[in-house]
Amino acid sequence: MRWAVRLLIGGAVLAAIVLLSAWLFLPGSNDRQTTGKLEVPGLKAPVRVVRDDMATPYIFAESIEDALRAQGFVAGQDRLFQLEAAKRAAVGRLSEVFGAGDNDVILNLDREARVIGFHRLGERQASLLSPTAHASVAAYVDGLNAYIASRSNTHPMEFKLAGYAPEPWTVTDVLAVIYFLGWASSANFDAELIAHHVIETAGADVFRQIAPLTVNPDDPSLSTGERAATPTPQRWAGRTAAPAGWTKGGWRRQGVGGSNNWAISGAKAGSRAAIVTNDPHLDSRILPGPWHPVGLITPSMRIVGVSAGLPGVLIGRNEHVAFGVTNAYSDAVDLYIETVDPDDPNRYLEGDQSYPFETHTEVIRVKDDKADGGFRDEQFIVRLTRRGPVVTDHNGEPDGGAVMSMRWASAEYMGSDLGVEALMAATNVDEALAAVETASIVSLNFVVGDVYGRIGRRASGVAPIRLRGDGMAPFPIADGVDNWGGRIPADQMPGEVDPARGWTGSANHMTAPADYPYVYTTFASPAFRYRRMRELFDAPRVTADDAWAAQYDTLNLFARDIAPILAAALADADDAALREIGEILSNWDYRDDARELAPTLFQEVSRQLAQLTFEDELGPDATAAYLSNWYVWQERFTAMVRAGDSPWFDDQRTPEAEDLDAIIRRAGKTALERLAAAYGRDRSKWRWGEVHQLRFRGPLRRDGLVGRLTGNRNVQMSGSGETLLRALYPYDEPFDSKWTASLRMTADLNDPDKVRAVLPGGAVGRTFHPHLADQTALWSDEDAAATYWWFSDEAIEANAASVLVLTAPDD
């Protein structure tokens, strides 16, 4: 037995040596040069790149053009693998390096990109850019390409492991990525398909009863839960279109992310300058997260913030203003029911006029080990009408169904500027809002504040003026008369300047008032988060510390609205287990604390109640579609539960006439059964943080030991989809968080030295790198030590960890 013991001890020692070697060696095995000198063609003067102890780069240049060129180079150093993946996603070339994926999930993403045509849009946008805007993007691209061409020995190891190399970028590629990102902010494409499915299943009259509510708490006539847009009262012939035409099923595509932002006036803060806070809610589970922090300092500009791997800074501050964004959810997309010409399937009708479909042949190269040469080609034809691409041709259904085209205002009303450079140069609120009005691709709510204490909010992007229809459901093109009459003027997009209450903000809710002269959107976030903002910021004074702390607020107003109703119904149950749930909910303070059981019980009972409410009338498929998008149903459902007497609570499948209390008790029983099956009978395992987690994965997305070594980690999450501390899960995948704060930032313009900010991952997107996930623990803990982006020269130099000088080759 001694040999066995010795062998065991020897194996343990060897394993320890291997782990220690990995611990010491791996962090430096995938790095880039951050000290000394490097050459970057095109620079007009040397550029200093100072990195702090969080690896945030601060770029000191003599001109904005040199700063942007250096930003491209530095972005390549820190985020090249991530950038390359974003480009391939935008142009539809992911399958070429990653294969089709399980159930063709990756191939379907490529199909989507080709059908929408992000690269085609990028080409057209490039031809329209002003000389100044084109030069800015080109400078960034030149810097990025300089890194790709000259520093191949320091390219991220992820490329070798994935079996491909980065390729040079073009201005078109950058613009394609911007359109790709803008598509996710273009509101209710998914919601229109859901509306169509419900109408096809149950009829327009039924859908009208459960159509989305858009609530604006700042407008009493939009906060009663009684006003909803009316869908087109028509039941269309033919089968329902596939949920997302190119994805062969699966409803959840967009519409459930979000963000919070708020700006506090100087007067409200009791100070000279304004305070701006932003925590954009994105899927940040793949480390290091979507945002790359950067500072750009020139003789004419000083700005610190984050970029999405694109030129400039989208969220941050300069010497005069600070700005943050949320998704505005203006409805920039409409779906149309097309009529194919019965005499020629290659043409479509508009009234009596017949038009030919425009066609593009797309070929997707797919990595496939079973194919000759390791690749196969997927070829398909994209048809386009005068409105845009047909999105229902690629659903794998041989007999078609409804033919729908998609029209996107961002693609139709292109501008000549991107708006970012003017925003970075703004010296006050008025100039910042004017810059926002020129940003036409992405639909965002910008909040801004300035050093004079002023604040404002304005929605960017473009939204159509609808002459007929409201955009809630697909619009049938029957008479050929265009239902769009141009775009909403940029200076009339929803917003406000210097409101009397001393603060402004947004949480993806309806921001347009009831008397707004245009159909802005029929699709917006439930107003729970914004209502909580009002409770917090209507206080007499709001400091920078208050503004920061609000990002961690866990009070759930959805629960406060309906948990007492659930508790009362469960308290009267015959089943002791249900009465116990009722007691727990009765004693709950409605805070989604990771340590508590009540949030889990509330979320599961309310989920099951929603399922029972709709499934008997809609059937399982339409119910799955309807409930897949929280923004479609949650505000409507809350109003129904609070009213208490909706006929939807009677289960049509039983002879009895059930009321709300009976359905709540049934939901409670089902909830207990599901929780026990998923997590066991020990209710300590049901605490919110035990079941509600954010599962970070490294860039390689591997599991097991390799995953743990390459960045994987799980974080127990407080908060929920309804709280300012956002941690939203897909309805049909409880309770794994998917959408949460991809950044937390408070820019106090009274502080000349720094901006308080933290990321869920880190600054550097390289496996094994020490700055891949070094901010995660700080991000998740409200009481953790503060982290900052440095702003003044003195603060940057005092916190410098490395200095790299970039020069032109002949310097």
Coordinates of N, CA and C in Angstrom, one line a residue, residues 263-420:
A263 N -29.7 61.9 -15.1 CA -28.8 63.1 -15.0 C -29.5 63.9 -13.9
I264 N -28.6 64.3 -12.9 CA -29.1 65.1 -11.8 C -28.5 66.6 -12.0
S265 N -29.4 67.6 -11.9 CA -28.9 68.9 -12.1 C -28.0 69.4 -11.0
G266 N -27.2 70.4 -11.2 CA -26.4 70.9 -10.2 C -27.2 71.4 -9.0
A267 N -28.3 72.1 -9.3 CA -29.2 72.6 -8.2 C -29.7 71.4 -7.3
K268 N -30.1 70.4 -8.0 CA -30.7 69.2 -7.3 C -29.6 68.6 -6.4
A269 N -28.4 68.5 -6.9 CA -27.3 67.9 -6.2 C -26.7 68.8 -5.2
G270 N -27.1 70.1 -5.1 CA -26.5 71.0 -4.2 C -25.1 71.4 -4.6
S271 N -24.8 71.4 -5.9 CA -23.4 71.7 -6.4 C -23.5 72.5 -7.6
R272 N -22.3 72.9 -8.1 CA -22.3 73.7 -9.3 C -22.6 72.9 -10.6
A273 N -22.1 71.7 -10.7 CA -22.2 71.0 -12.0 C -23.1 69.8 -11.9
A274 N -23.5 69.2 -13.0 CA -24.5 68.1 -13.0 C -23.8 66.8 -12.8
I275 N -24.6 65.7 -12.6 CA -24.1 64.4 -12.3 C -24.8 63.5 -13.3
V276 N -24.1 62.6 -14.0 CA -24.7 61.7 -15.0 C -24.3 60.2 -14.6
T277 N -25.4 59.4 -14.6 CA -25.1 57.9 -14.3 C -25.7 57.1 -15.4
N278 N -25.1 56.0 -15.7 CA -25.5 55.1 -16.8 C -25.1 53.7 -16.4
D279 N -26.0 52.7 -16.6 CA -25.7 51.3 -16.5 C -26.5 50.6 -17.6
P280 N -25.8 50.5 -18.8 CA -26.5 49.8 -20.0 C -26.6 48.3 -19.7
H281 N -27.8 47.8 -20.0 CA -28.1 46.4 -19.7 C -27.9 45.6 -21.0
L282 N -26.9 44.8 -21.1 CA -26.6 44.0 -22.2 C -26.3 42.6 -21.8
D283 N -26.2 41.7 -22.7 CA -25.7 40.3 -22.4 C -24.2 40.4 -22.3
S284 N -23.7 40.4 -21.1 CA -22.2 40.6 -20.9 C -21.6 39.4 -20.4
R285 N -22.2 38.2 -20.6 CA -21.7 37.0 -20.0 C -20.3 36.5 -20.6
I286 N -20.0 36.9 -21.8 CA -18.8 36.5 -22.4 C -17.7 37.6 -22.0
L287 N -16.7 37.2 -21.3 CA -15.7 38.1 -20.8 C -14.8 38.6 -22.0
P288 N -14.4 39.9 -21.9 CA -14.4 40.8 -20.8 C -15.6 41.7 -20.7
G289 N -16.6 41.5 -21.5 CA -17.8 42.4 -21.6 C -17.7 43.2 -22.9
P290 N -18.8 43.9 -23.3 CA -18.8 44.6 -24.6 C -18.1 45.9 -24.6
W291 N -17.8 46.6 -23.5 CA -17.3 47.9 -23.5 C -15.8 48.0 -23.3
H292 N -15.1 48.8 -24.1 CA -13.7 49.0 -24.0 C -13.4 50.4 -23.4
P293 N -12.9 50.5 -22.2 CA -12.7 51.8 -21.6 C -11.5 52.5 -22.3
V294 N -11.6 53.8 -22.5 CA -10.5 54.5 -23.1 C -10.6 56.0 -22.8
G295 N -9.4 56.7 -22.8 CA -9.3 58.1 -22.7 C -8.7 58.7 -23.9
L296 N -9.2 59.7 -24.5 CA -8.7 60.4 -25.6 C -8.4 61.8 -25.3
I297 N -7.1 62.2 -25.3 CA -6.7 63.5 -24.8 C -5.8 64.2 -25.9
T298 N -6.3 65.4 -26.4 CA -5.6 66.2 -27.4 C -5.6 67.6 -26.9
P299 N -4.9 68.5 -27.6 CA -5.0 69.9 -27.2 C -6.4 70.5 -27.2
S300 N -7.3 69.9 -28.1 CA -8.6 70.5 -28.2 C -9.7 69.6 -27.6
M301 N -9.4 68.5 -27.0 CA -10.4 67.6 -26.5 C -9.8 66.7 -25.4
R302 N -10.6 66.5 -24.4 CA -10.3 65.5 -23.3 C -11.5 64.8 -23.0
I303 N -11.5 63.4 -23.2 CA -12.7 62.6 -23.0 C -12.3 61.3 -22.5
V304 N -13.1 60.8 -21.5 CA -12.9 59.4 -21.0 C -14.2 58.7 -20.9
G305 N -14.2 57.5 -21.3 CA -15.5 56.7 -21.3 C -15.3 55.3 -21.9
V306 N -16.3 54.8 -22.6 CA -16.2 53.5 -23.2 C -16.6 53.6 -24.7
S307 N -16.0 52.7 -25.4 CA -16.4 52.4 -26.8 C -16.8 51.0 -27.0
A308 N -17.7 50.7 -27.9 CA -18.1 49.4 -28.2 C -17.1 48.8 -29.3
G309 N -15.8 49.1 -29.2 CA -14.9 48.7 -30.2 C -15.0 49.5 -31.4
L310 N -15.5 50.7 -31.3 CA -15.7 51.5 -32.5 C -15.0 52.9 -32.2
P311 N -14.9 53.7 -33.3 CA -14.2 55.0 -33.1 C -14.9 55.9 -32.1
G312 N -14.1 56.6 -31.2 CA -14.6 57.5 -30.3 C -15.1 56.9 -29.0
V313 N -16.0 57.7 -28.3 CA -16.5 57.3 -26.9 C -18.0 57.5 -27.0
L314 N -18.8 56.5 -26.6 CA -20.3 56.6 -26.7 C -20.9 57.0 -25.3
I315 N -20.2 56.6 -24.2 CA -20.7 56.8 -22.9 C -19.5 57.4 -22.1
G316 N -19.6 58.5 -21.4 CA -18.5 59.1 -20.7 C -18.6 60.6 -20.4
R317 N -17.5 61.2 -20.4 CA -17.5 62.7 -20.1 C -16.3 63.3 -20.8
N318 N -16.5 64.6 -21.1 CA -15.3 65.5 -21.5 C -15.2 66.6 -20.5
E319 N -14.5 67.6 -20.8 CA -14.3 68.7 -19.8 C -15.5 69.5 -19.5
H320 N -16.6 69.3 -20.3 CA -17.8 70.2 -20.2 C -19.0 69.4 -20.0
V321 N -19.2 68.2 -20.6 CA -20.4 67.5 -20.5 C -20.2 66.0 -20.2
A322 N -21.2 65.4 -19.6 CA -21.2 63.9 -19.5 C -22.4 63.4 -20.1
F323 N -22.4 62.1 -20.6 CA -23.5 61.6 -21.3 C -23.6 60.1 -21.2
G324 N -24.8 59.6 -21.2 CA -25.1 58.1 -21.1 C -26.3 57.8 -21.9
V325 N -26.5 56.5 -22.2 CA -27.5 56.0 -23.1 C -28.3 54.9 -22.5
T326 N -29.5 54.8 -23.0 CA -30.4 53.6 -22.9 C -31.0 53.3 -24.2
N327 N -31.5 52.1 -24.4 CA -32.3 51.8 -25.6 C -33.6 52.6 -25.6
A328 N -33.9 53.4 -26.6 CA -35.1 54.2 -26.6 C -36.3 53.4 -27.1
Y329 N -36.1 52.3 -27.8 CA -37.2 51.5 -28.3 C -38.2 52.3 -29.1
S330 N -37.7 53.3 -29.8 CA -38.6 53.9 -30.9 C -38.8 52.8 -31.9
D331 N -40.0 52.8 -32.4 CA -40.3 51.7 -33.4 C -39.8 52.1 -34.8
A332 N -38.6 51.7 -35.1 CA -38.0 52.0 -36.4 C -38.2 50.9 -37.4
V333 N -38.9 49.8 -37.1 CA -39.1 48.7 -38.0 C -40.6 48.4 -38.2
D334 N -41.0 48.2 -39.4 CA -42.3 47.7 -39.7 C -42.2 46.4 -40.6
L335 N -43.1 45.5 -40.3 CA -43.3 44.3 -41.2 C -44.5 44.5 -42.0
Y336 N -44.4 44.0 -43.3 CA -45.5 44.1 -44.2 C -45.9 42.7 -44.8
I337 N -47.2 42.5 -44.9 CA -47.7 41.3 -45.5 C -47.7 41.6 -47.0
E338 N -46.9 40.9 -47.7 CA -46.8 41.1 -49.2 C -47.8 40.2 -49.9
T339 N -48.2 40.6 -51.1 CA -49.0 39.7 -52.0 C -48.2 39.4 -53.2
V340 N -47.9 38.1 -53.3 CA -47.2 37.6 -54.5 C -48.1 37.6 -55.7
D341 N -47.6 38.1 -56.8 CA -48.4 38.1 -58.0 C -48.8 36.7 -58.4
P342 N -50.1 36.4 -58.5 CA -50.6 35.1 -58.8 C -50.1 34.6 -60.2
D343 N -49.8 35.6 -61.1 CA -49.4 35.3 -62.4 C -47.9 35.1 -62.6
D344 N -47.2 35.5 -61.6 CA -45.7 35.4 -61.7 C -45.1 35.4 -60.2
P345 N -44.7 34.3 -59.8 CA -44.1 34.2 -58.4 C -42.9 35.0 -58.2
N346 N -42.3 35.5 -59.2 CA -41.1 36.4 -59.1 C -41.5 37.9 -59.0
R347 N -42.8 38.1 -58.8 CA -43.2 39.5 -58.7 C -44.2 39.6 -57.5
Y348 N -44.4 40.8 -57.1 CA -45.4 41.1 -56.0 C -46.3 42.2 -56.4
L349 N -47.4 42.3 -55.7 CA -48.4 43.3 -56.1 C -48.5 44.4 -55.0
E350 N -48.7 45.6 -55.5 CA -49.1 46.8 -54.7 C -50.3 47.4 -55.4
G351 N -51.5 47.1 -54.9 CA -52.7 47.4 -55.6 C -52.7 46.7 -56.9
D352 N -52.9 47.4 -58.0 CA -53.0 46.7 -59.3 C -51.6 46.7 -60.0
Q353 N -50.6 47.3 -59.3 CA -49.3 47.3 -59.9 C -48.4 46.1 -59.5
S354 N -47.8 45.5 -60.5 CA -46.9 44.4 -60.2 C -45.4 44.8 -60.3
Y355 N -44.6 44.4 -59.3 CA -43.2 44.7 -59.3 C -42.4 43.5 -59.2
P356 N -41.2 43.5 -59.8 CA -40.3 42.3 -59.7 C -39.6 42.3 -58.3
F357 N -39.4 41.2 -57.7 CA -38.6 41.1 -56.5 C -37.1 41.4 -56.9
E358 N -36.5 42.3 -56.2 CA -35.0 42.4 -56.4 C -34.4 41.2 -55.7
T359 N -33.3 40.6 -56.2 CA -32.7 39.4 -55.6 C -31.2 39.6 -55.4
H360 N -30.7 39.0 -54.4 CA -29.3 38.9 -54.1 C -29.0 37.4 -53.8
T361 N -28.0 36.9 -54.4 CA -27.5 35.5 -54.1 C -26.5 35.6 -53.0
E362 N -26.7 34.9 -51.9 CA -25.8 34.9 -50.8 C -25.2 33.5 -50.7
V363 N -23.9 33.5 -50.4 CA -23.2 32.2 -50.2 C -22.4 32.3 -48.9
I364 N -22.8 31.4 -48.0 CA -22.1 31.3 -46.7 C -21.2 30.1 -46.6
R365 N -20.0 30.4 -46.4 CA -19.0 29.3 -46.2 C -19.0 28.8 -44.8
V366 N -19.3 27.5 -44.7 CA -19.5 26.8 -43.4 C -18.4 25.8 -43.1
K367 N -17.7 26.0 -42.0 CA -16.7 25.1 -41.6 C -17.4 23.7 -41.2
D368 N -16.9 22.7 -41.9 CA -17.6 21.4 -41.7 C -16.5 20.3 -41.9
D369 N -16.2 19.6 -40.8 CA -15.1 18.6 -40.9 C -15.5 17.4 -41.8
K370 N -16.8 17.2 -42.0 CA -17.3 16.1 -42.8 C -17.3 16.4 -44.3
A371 N -17.1 17.7 -44.7 CA -17.1 18.1 -46.1 C -15.7 18.0 -46.7
D372 N -15.7 17.9 -48.0 CA -14.4 17.9 -48.7 C -13.7 19.2 -48.5
G373 N -12.4 19.2 -48.1 CA -11.7 20.4 -47.8 C -12.0 21.1 -46.5
G374 N -12.9 20.5 -45.7 CA -13.3 21.0 -44.4 C -14.3 22.2 -44.5
F375 N -14.9 22.5 -45.6 CA -15.9 23.5 -45.7 C -17.0 23.1 -46.7
R376 N -18.1 23.7 -46.5 CA -19.2 23.5 -47.5 C -19.9 24.9 -47.7
D377 N -20.6 25.1 -48.7 CA -21.2 26.3 -49.0 C -22.7 26.2 -48.8
E378 N -23.3 27.2 -48.2 CA -24.8 27.3 -48.1 C -25.2 28.5 -48.9
Q379 N -25.9 28.2 -50.0 CA -26.3 29.3 -50.9 C -27.8 29.5 -50.8
F380 N -28.2 30.8 -50.8 CA -29.7 31.1 -50.8 C -29.9 32.5 -51.4
I381 N -31.1 32.7 -51.8 CA -31.4 34.0 -52.5 C -32.2 34.9 -51.5
V382 N -31.8 36.1 -51.4 CA -32.6 37.1 -50.6 C -33.4 37.9 -51.6
R383 N -34.7 37.9 -51.3 CA -35.6 38.7 -52.1 C -35.9 40.0 -51.4
L384 N -36.0 41.1 -52.2 CA -36.3 42.4 -51.6 C -37.5 43.0 -52.3
T385 N -38.4 43.7 -51.6 CA -39.4 44.5 -52.2 C -38.9 46.0 -52.1
R386 N -39.8 46.9 -52.5 CA -39.4 48.3 -52.4 C -39.3 48.8 -50.9
R387 N -39.8 48.0 -50.0 CA -39.7 48.3 -48.6 C -38.4 47.7 -47.9
G388 N -38.0 46.6 -48.4 CA -36.9 45.9 -47.8 C -36.9 44.4 -48.0
P389 N -36.0 43.7 -47.3 CA -35.9 42.3 -47.6 C -37.1 41.5 -47.1
V390 N -37.4 40.4 -47.8 CA -38.4 39.4 -47.4 C -37.7 38.6 -46.3
V391 N -38.3 38.5 -45.1 CA -37.7 37.9 -44.0 C -38.3 36.5 -43.7
T392 N -39.3 36.1 -44.5 CA -39.9 34.8 -44.2 C -39.6 33.7 -45.3
D393 N -38.5 34.0 -46.1 CA -38.1 33.0 -47.1 C -37.2 31.9 -46.5
H394 N -36.7 32.1 -45.3 CA -35.6 31.2 -44.9 C -35.9 30.5 -43.6
N395 N -37.2 30.0 -43.5 CA -37.6 29.4 -42.3 C -37.7 27.9 -42.4
G396 N -37.2 27.3 -43.5 CA -37.2 25.9 -43.6 C -38.6 25.3 -43.8
E397 N -39.6 26.1 -44.2 CA -40.9 25.6 -44.4 C -41.2 25.6 -45.9
P398 N -41.3 24.4 -46.5 CA -41.3 24.3 -48.0 C -42.5 25.0 -48.6
D399 N -43.7 25.0 -47.9 CA -44.9 25.6 -48.5 C -45.1 27.0 -48.1
G400 N -44.1 27.7 -47.6 CA -44.2 29.1 -47.4 C -45.0 29.6 -46.2
G401 N -46.2 30.0 -46.4 CA -47.0 30.7 -45.4 C -47.0 32.2 -45.8
A402 N -47.2 33.1 -44.8 CA -47.3 34.5 -45.1 C -45.9 35.0 -45.6
V403 N -46.0 35.9 -46.6 CA -44.7 36.5 -47.1 C -44.6 37.9 -46.5
M404 N -43.6 38.1 -45.7 CA -43.4 39.4 -45.0 C -42.1 40.0 -45.4
S405 N -42.2 41.3 -45.7 CA -40.9 42.1 -45.9 C -40.7 43.0 -44.7
M406 N -39.5 43.4 -44.5 CA -39.1 44.3 -43.4 C -38.6 45.6 -43.8
R407 N -39.1 46.7 -43.2 CA -38.7 48.0 -43.5 C -38.1 48.7 -42.3
W408 N -36.9 49.2 -42.4 CA -36.1 49.7 -41.3 C -35.8 51.2 -41.6
A409 N -36.3 52.1 -40.7 CA -36.1 53.5 -40.9 C -34.6 53.9 -40.9
S410 N -33.8 53.2 -40.1 CA -32.4 53.5 -40.1 C -31.7 53.3 -41.4
A411 N -32.2 52.3 -42.2 CA -31.7 52.0 -43.5 C -32.3 52.9 -44.5
E412 N -33.5 53.4 -44.3 CA -34.1 54.3 -45.3 C -33.7 55.7 -45.2
Y413 N -33.5 56.2 -44.0 CA -33.2 57.6 -43.8 C -31.8 57.8 -43.3
M414 N -30.8 57.5 -44.1 CA -29.4 57.6 -43.7 C -28.9 59.1 -43.7
G415 N -28.1 59.4 -42.7 CA -27.5 60.7 -42.6 C -26.1 60.7 -43.1
S416 N -25.4 61.9 -43.0 CA -24.0 62.0 -43.4 C -23.1 62.0 -42.3
D417 N -23.6 62.0 -41.1 CA -22.7 62.0 -39.9 C -23.2 61.0 -38.9
L418 N -22.3 60.5 -38.1 CA -22.6 59.5 -37.0 C -22.9 60.1 -35.7
G419 N -22.6 61.4 -35.5 CA -23.0 62.1 -34.3 C -22.0 62.0 -33.1
V420 N -21.1 61.0 -33.1 CA -20.3 60.7 -32.0 C -19.2 61.8 -31.8

